[in-house]
Amino acid sequence: MRQISVVGVGYVGLVTAACFSDLGNRVLALDVDKERIKGLKKGVMPIYEPGLEELVERNVAAGRLEFTTSYSEALAEAEFVFICVGTPSGVDGAADLKYVRSAAESIAKNMSNPLVVINKSTVPVGTGDWVAGIIEDAQAKSIDFAVVSCPEFLQEGSAIANFMNPHRTVLGSTDRDAADKVAQLHLPLRSPIVITNLRTAEMIKYASNAFLATKISFINEIADVCESLGADVKEVAAGMGYDPRIGAHFLGAGLGYGGSCFPKDVEALAYMAEEMGHESDILNAVMKVNNDRRQMAVDKMDELMGGMKGKRIGLLGLAFKPNTDDMRDAPSIDIAAGLIKAGATVRAYDPISMEEAKEDIHPDVEMMPDPYSLAEGMDALLVVTEWNEFKNLDLERIRNSMNEPILLDGRNIYEPARIKELGFRYRGVGRGYHGAAEESQGEVLRAHAN
Ligand code: NAD
């Protein structure tokens, strides 16, 4: 049984710890947040992730997974330590590495055996070398160690499945033996393993996230053009996605990306590029298009309602995406603030993230217990997060309980023709063909016919 320690039990660390223990390793998971560890010892999850609670419970019961706040306990017998602490955006857009620094110093001061230090946090290119320097400087006596970069690609909401069936495992190190040892740990996952140098591994993570964010901003720009020209972006994306050179993923037009990764990672990559003298026109455009989506939702609502002063609007969904409680940089935060600023009263319902949202969202947003009580007396509803449970609501009941049956579908989860049949004033994003720009579609057809 190998012994692994995991530093930081957030979305990445807790999934990493639970999954590696499920693969038969002995895992000690550490966090500086005493409340988190106290809760975990009692079986209380600090985050919502489907399947995680059962996985943790099973491996704790089997004696393979334990939690601690003590670095010396965590490192006493460890061969591997995964750093999974947060790397939020700093003031200027650069990644803030204070948690990585503190984790590296604590590891250095408490290690008692040779150790492979594996960095899973998303960190700027060059951080692996920097971490190695910190450990060397902070060690009380010289003990062998190697630093390996192993960027994490999981997605919240499907994190366990992503971890257990990765598309690839990327490992970067100046120490090939250490990289091979970490590759051995990942062998049961049967994924392709890319072994490269530290900086390249770190860059693979940023380039991957920036590319996916670019796909989202690209399709959102296409959505706006579709809307004006009378095309339906959902069908355009489907038609594009069948081409394997393009791929169907990350082509959902709507309110743009949010969460704890894409916004900060695109910004950090643009910052790194600029530091090296490369002004990134593409990344700057990706960020601008994405930021504008939030105001686009507010403007669309204003247009649909003919002004929002004194109007009541219900938000369906708050989390930045379905199947997570994560509210970090969720579009709902800016959208709710924009609607309230324009004079509307805002209510919201989210299946999971309402407790979490209270810290981030405008304090005047009232939380409702379900979608039906949310809709009662509302002048409009706005779909912010595409939770599955919103896809099959009793829309007739919802329409009857609303003051005005206006529905802005920010994630294109409904079929426009059906919703209109139900008597809603409906608008999606970029759905010119079935949606608001139906008339202009006729004009385009005539223009083509001429
Ligand atoms: P998180 O904020 O959910 O968790 C970080 C944890 O680290 C917290 O529990 C915090 O208390 C703990 N921590 C901070 N400093 C510590 C220290 N010195 N010692 C021990 N614990 C400490 O963060 P996350 O979402 O899990 O992200 C972690 C890293 O993984 C980030 O770099 C992120 O960019 C990257 N990542 C995240 C995701 C995702 O979907 N969340 C996906 C891929 C990569």
XYZ file of C-alpha atoms in Angstrom, residues 161-377:
217
model
C -15.730 10.320 -13.275
C -13.161 12.746 -14.754
C -10.533 11.698 -12.219
C -11.148 7.982 -12.694
C -11.296 8.185 -16.522
C -8.952 11.006 -17.514
C -8.412 11.829 -21.178
C -4.725 12.056 -20.342
C -2.356 12.426 -17.409
C 0.303 15.095 -17.855
C 3.505 14.863 -15.819
C 6.375 17.309 -15.884
C 9.667 17.075 -14.028
C 13.383 17.560 -14.277
C 13.668 14.222 -12.434
C 12.610 11.399 -14.769
C 12.612 8.771 -11.979
C 10.202 10.858 -9.940
C 7.931 11.359 -12.973
C 7.970 7.587 -13.561
C 6.974 6.945 -9.929
C 4.030 9.317 -10.298
C 3.143 7.649 -13.602
C 2.988 4.313 -11.707
C 0.452 5.836 -9.311
C -1.736 6.718 -12.306
C -1.415 3.389 -14.144
C -4.719 1.979 -12.798
C -6.479 4.890 -14.546
C -5.338 3.521 -17.931
C -5.036 6.963 -19.513
C -2.369 8.121 -21.958
C 0.474 9.593 -19.906
C 2.425 12.543 -21.303
C 5.797 12.961 -19.599
C 7.530 16.228 -20.287
C 9.476 18.943 -18.491
C 8.043 21.019 -15.642
C 7.366 24.202 -17.573
C 5.728 22.418 -20.481
C 3.384 20.515 -18.153
C 2.408 23.770 -16.448
C 1.767 25.378 -19.838
C -0.359 22.439 -21.065
C -2.876 23.208 -18.315
C -3.129 26.930 -19.155
C -3.243 26.367 -22.897
C -6.000 23.750 -22.475
C -8.204 25.969 -20.319
C -7.602 29.003 -22.526
C -8.545 26.996 -25.607
C -11.813 25.793 -24.052
C -12.644 29.330 -22.909
C -11.922 30.516 -26.446
C -14.445 28.002 -27.820
C -17.086 29.375 -25.456
C -16.425 33.015 -26.343
C -16.295 32.121 -30.024
C -19.720 30.476 -29.995
C -21.119 33.368 -27.965
C -19.943 35.808 -30.602
C -21.479 33.584 -33.289
C -24.709 33.553 -31.212
C -24.988 37.327 -31.418
C -24.490 37.239 -35.175
C -27.025 34.381 -35.475
C -29.574 36.400 -33.598
C -29.242 39.332 -35.963
C -29.208 37.190 -39.095
C -32.017 34.823 -38.164
C -29.968 31.654 -37.624
C -30.243 29.342 -34.606
C -26.908 29.024 -32.783
C -27.937 25.773 -31.098
C -28.341 24.144 -34.480
C -25.231 25.880 -35.817
C -23.212 24.458 -32.890
C -24.681 20.990 -33.424
C -23.857 21.173 -37.118
C -20.301 22.282 -36.356
C -19.744 19.792 -33.545
C -20.093 16.688 -35.689
C -16.810 17.624 -37.326
C -14.131 15.893 -35.223
C -11.711 18.723 -35.996
C -14.097 20.997 -34.082
C -15.799 18.701 -31.524
C -19.174 19.192 -29.905
C -18.005 20.204 -26.437
C -17.847 23.770 -25.121
C -20.067 25.099 -27.903
C -23.050 26.015 -25.718
C -23.906 29.664 -26.300
C -25.355 31.553 -23.367
C -24.169 33.629 -20.442
C -20.505 32.714 -20.761
C -18.072 30.907 -18.522
C -17.534 31.450 -14.818
C -16.216 29.417 -11.916
C -12.865 29.152 -10.234
C -10.796 28.129 -13.258
C -11.465 29.625 -16.702
C -11.713 33.300 -15.644
C -8.558 33.247 -13.537
C -6.576 30.925 -15.806
C -7.210 32.932 -18.996
C -6.313 36.092 -17.116
C -3.168 34.545 -15.664
C -2.029 33.279 -19.078
C -2.607 36.704 -20.638
C -0.612 38.206 -17.766
C 2.266 35.727 -18.255
C 2.298 36.455 -21.988
C 2.328 40.207 -21.386
C 5.142 39.889 -18.857
C 7.153 38.238 -21.639
C 6.285 41.031 -24.084
C 3.431 39.274 -25.930
C 0.173 41.205 -25.939
C -2.408 38.436 -26.369
C -5.062 39.755 -28.745
C -6.947 36.450 -28.679
C -7.055 36.028 -24.898
C -7.992 39.674 -24.391
C -10.892 39.242 -26.826
C -11.965 35.981 -25.129
C -12.140 37.775 -21.766
C -13.973 40.792 -23.171
C -16.589 38.706 -25.011
C -17.150 36.665 -21.844
C -17.460 39.641 -19.514
C -19.955 41.285 -21.874
C -22.319 38.277 -21.652
C -23.461 39.291 -18.190
C -24.513 42.793 -19.277
C -26.036 41.231 -22.413
C -28.436 39.279 -20.153
C -29.410 42.443 -18.273
C -29.915 44.384 -21.538
C -31.998 41.573 -23.074
C -34.215 41.472 -20.020
C -34.645 45.233 -20.147
C -35.642 45.058 -23.812
C -38.061 42.144 -23.273
C -39.756 43.855 -20.344
C -39.691 47.395 -21.711
C -37.772 48.661 -18.672
C -37.182 46.970 -15.329
C -38.040 49.627 -12.733
C -40.369 48.058 -10.161
C -40.458 44.717 -12.024
C -40.013 41.362 -10.269
C -37.571 38.886 -11.795
C -36.872 35.295 -10.781
C -33.485 33.663 -11.418
C -33.504 29.939 -12.154
C -30.059 28.845 -10.999
C -27.145 30.592 -9.287
C -24.144 28.219 -9.447
C -21.692 28.888 -12.273
C -22.711 25.563 -13.813
C -24.953 22.605 -12.930
C -24.075 19.896 -10.401
C -21.890 22.104 -8.245
C -22.405 24.523 -5.372
C -19.443 26.618 -6.561
C -20.308 30.310 -6.788
C -16.822 31.591 -7.610
C -17.176 34.135 -10.432
C -20.664 32.845 -11.270
C -22.456 34.978 -13.915
C -25.473 35.132 -11.536
C -23.543 37.494 -9.244
C -23.129 40.246 -11.869
C -26.502 39.598 -13.479
C -28.416 39.904 -10.177
C -26.504 43.099 -9.360
C -27.265 44.512 -12.840
C -30.995 43.752 -12.606
C -31.227 45.295 -9.125
C -29.310 48.360 -10.279
C -31.844 48.780 -13.088
C -34.653 48.896 -10.498
C -35.882 45.282 -10.453
C -36.622 43.131 -7.413
C -34.796 39.808 -7.711
C -35.572 36.357 -6.309
C -33.631 33.171 -6.966
C -33.759 29.431 -6.668
C -30.867 26.984 -7.058
C -31.045 23.284 -6.146
C -27.686 23.261 -4.346
C -25.866 26.577 -4.120
C -28.263 28.928 -2.280
C -26.399 28.691 1.041
C -23.052 29.211 -0.703
C -24.534 32.059 -2.793
C -25.516 34.130 0.233
C -21.873 35.160 0.636
C -21.428 36.358 -2.947
C -24.745 37.510 -4.338
C -26.389 40.927 -3.858
C -27.911 40.905 -0.338
C -31.329 41.979 -1.673
C -31.781 38.734 -3.637
C -34.458 36.661 -1.907
C -33.910 32.863 -1.948
C -36.956 30.718 -2.714
C -37.426 27.036 -1.831
C -38.400 25.729 -5.307
C -38.969 26.868 -8.912
C -42.754 27.114 -8.493
C -42.717 29.447 -5.511
C -39.985 31.380 -7.330
C -42.282 31.959 -10.316
C -45.323 33.135 -8.334
C -46.197 36.733 -9.140
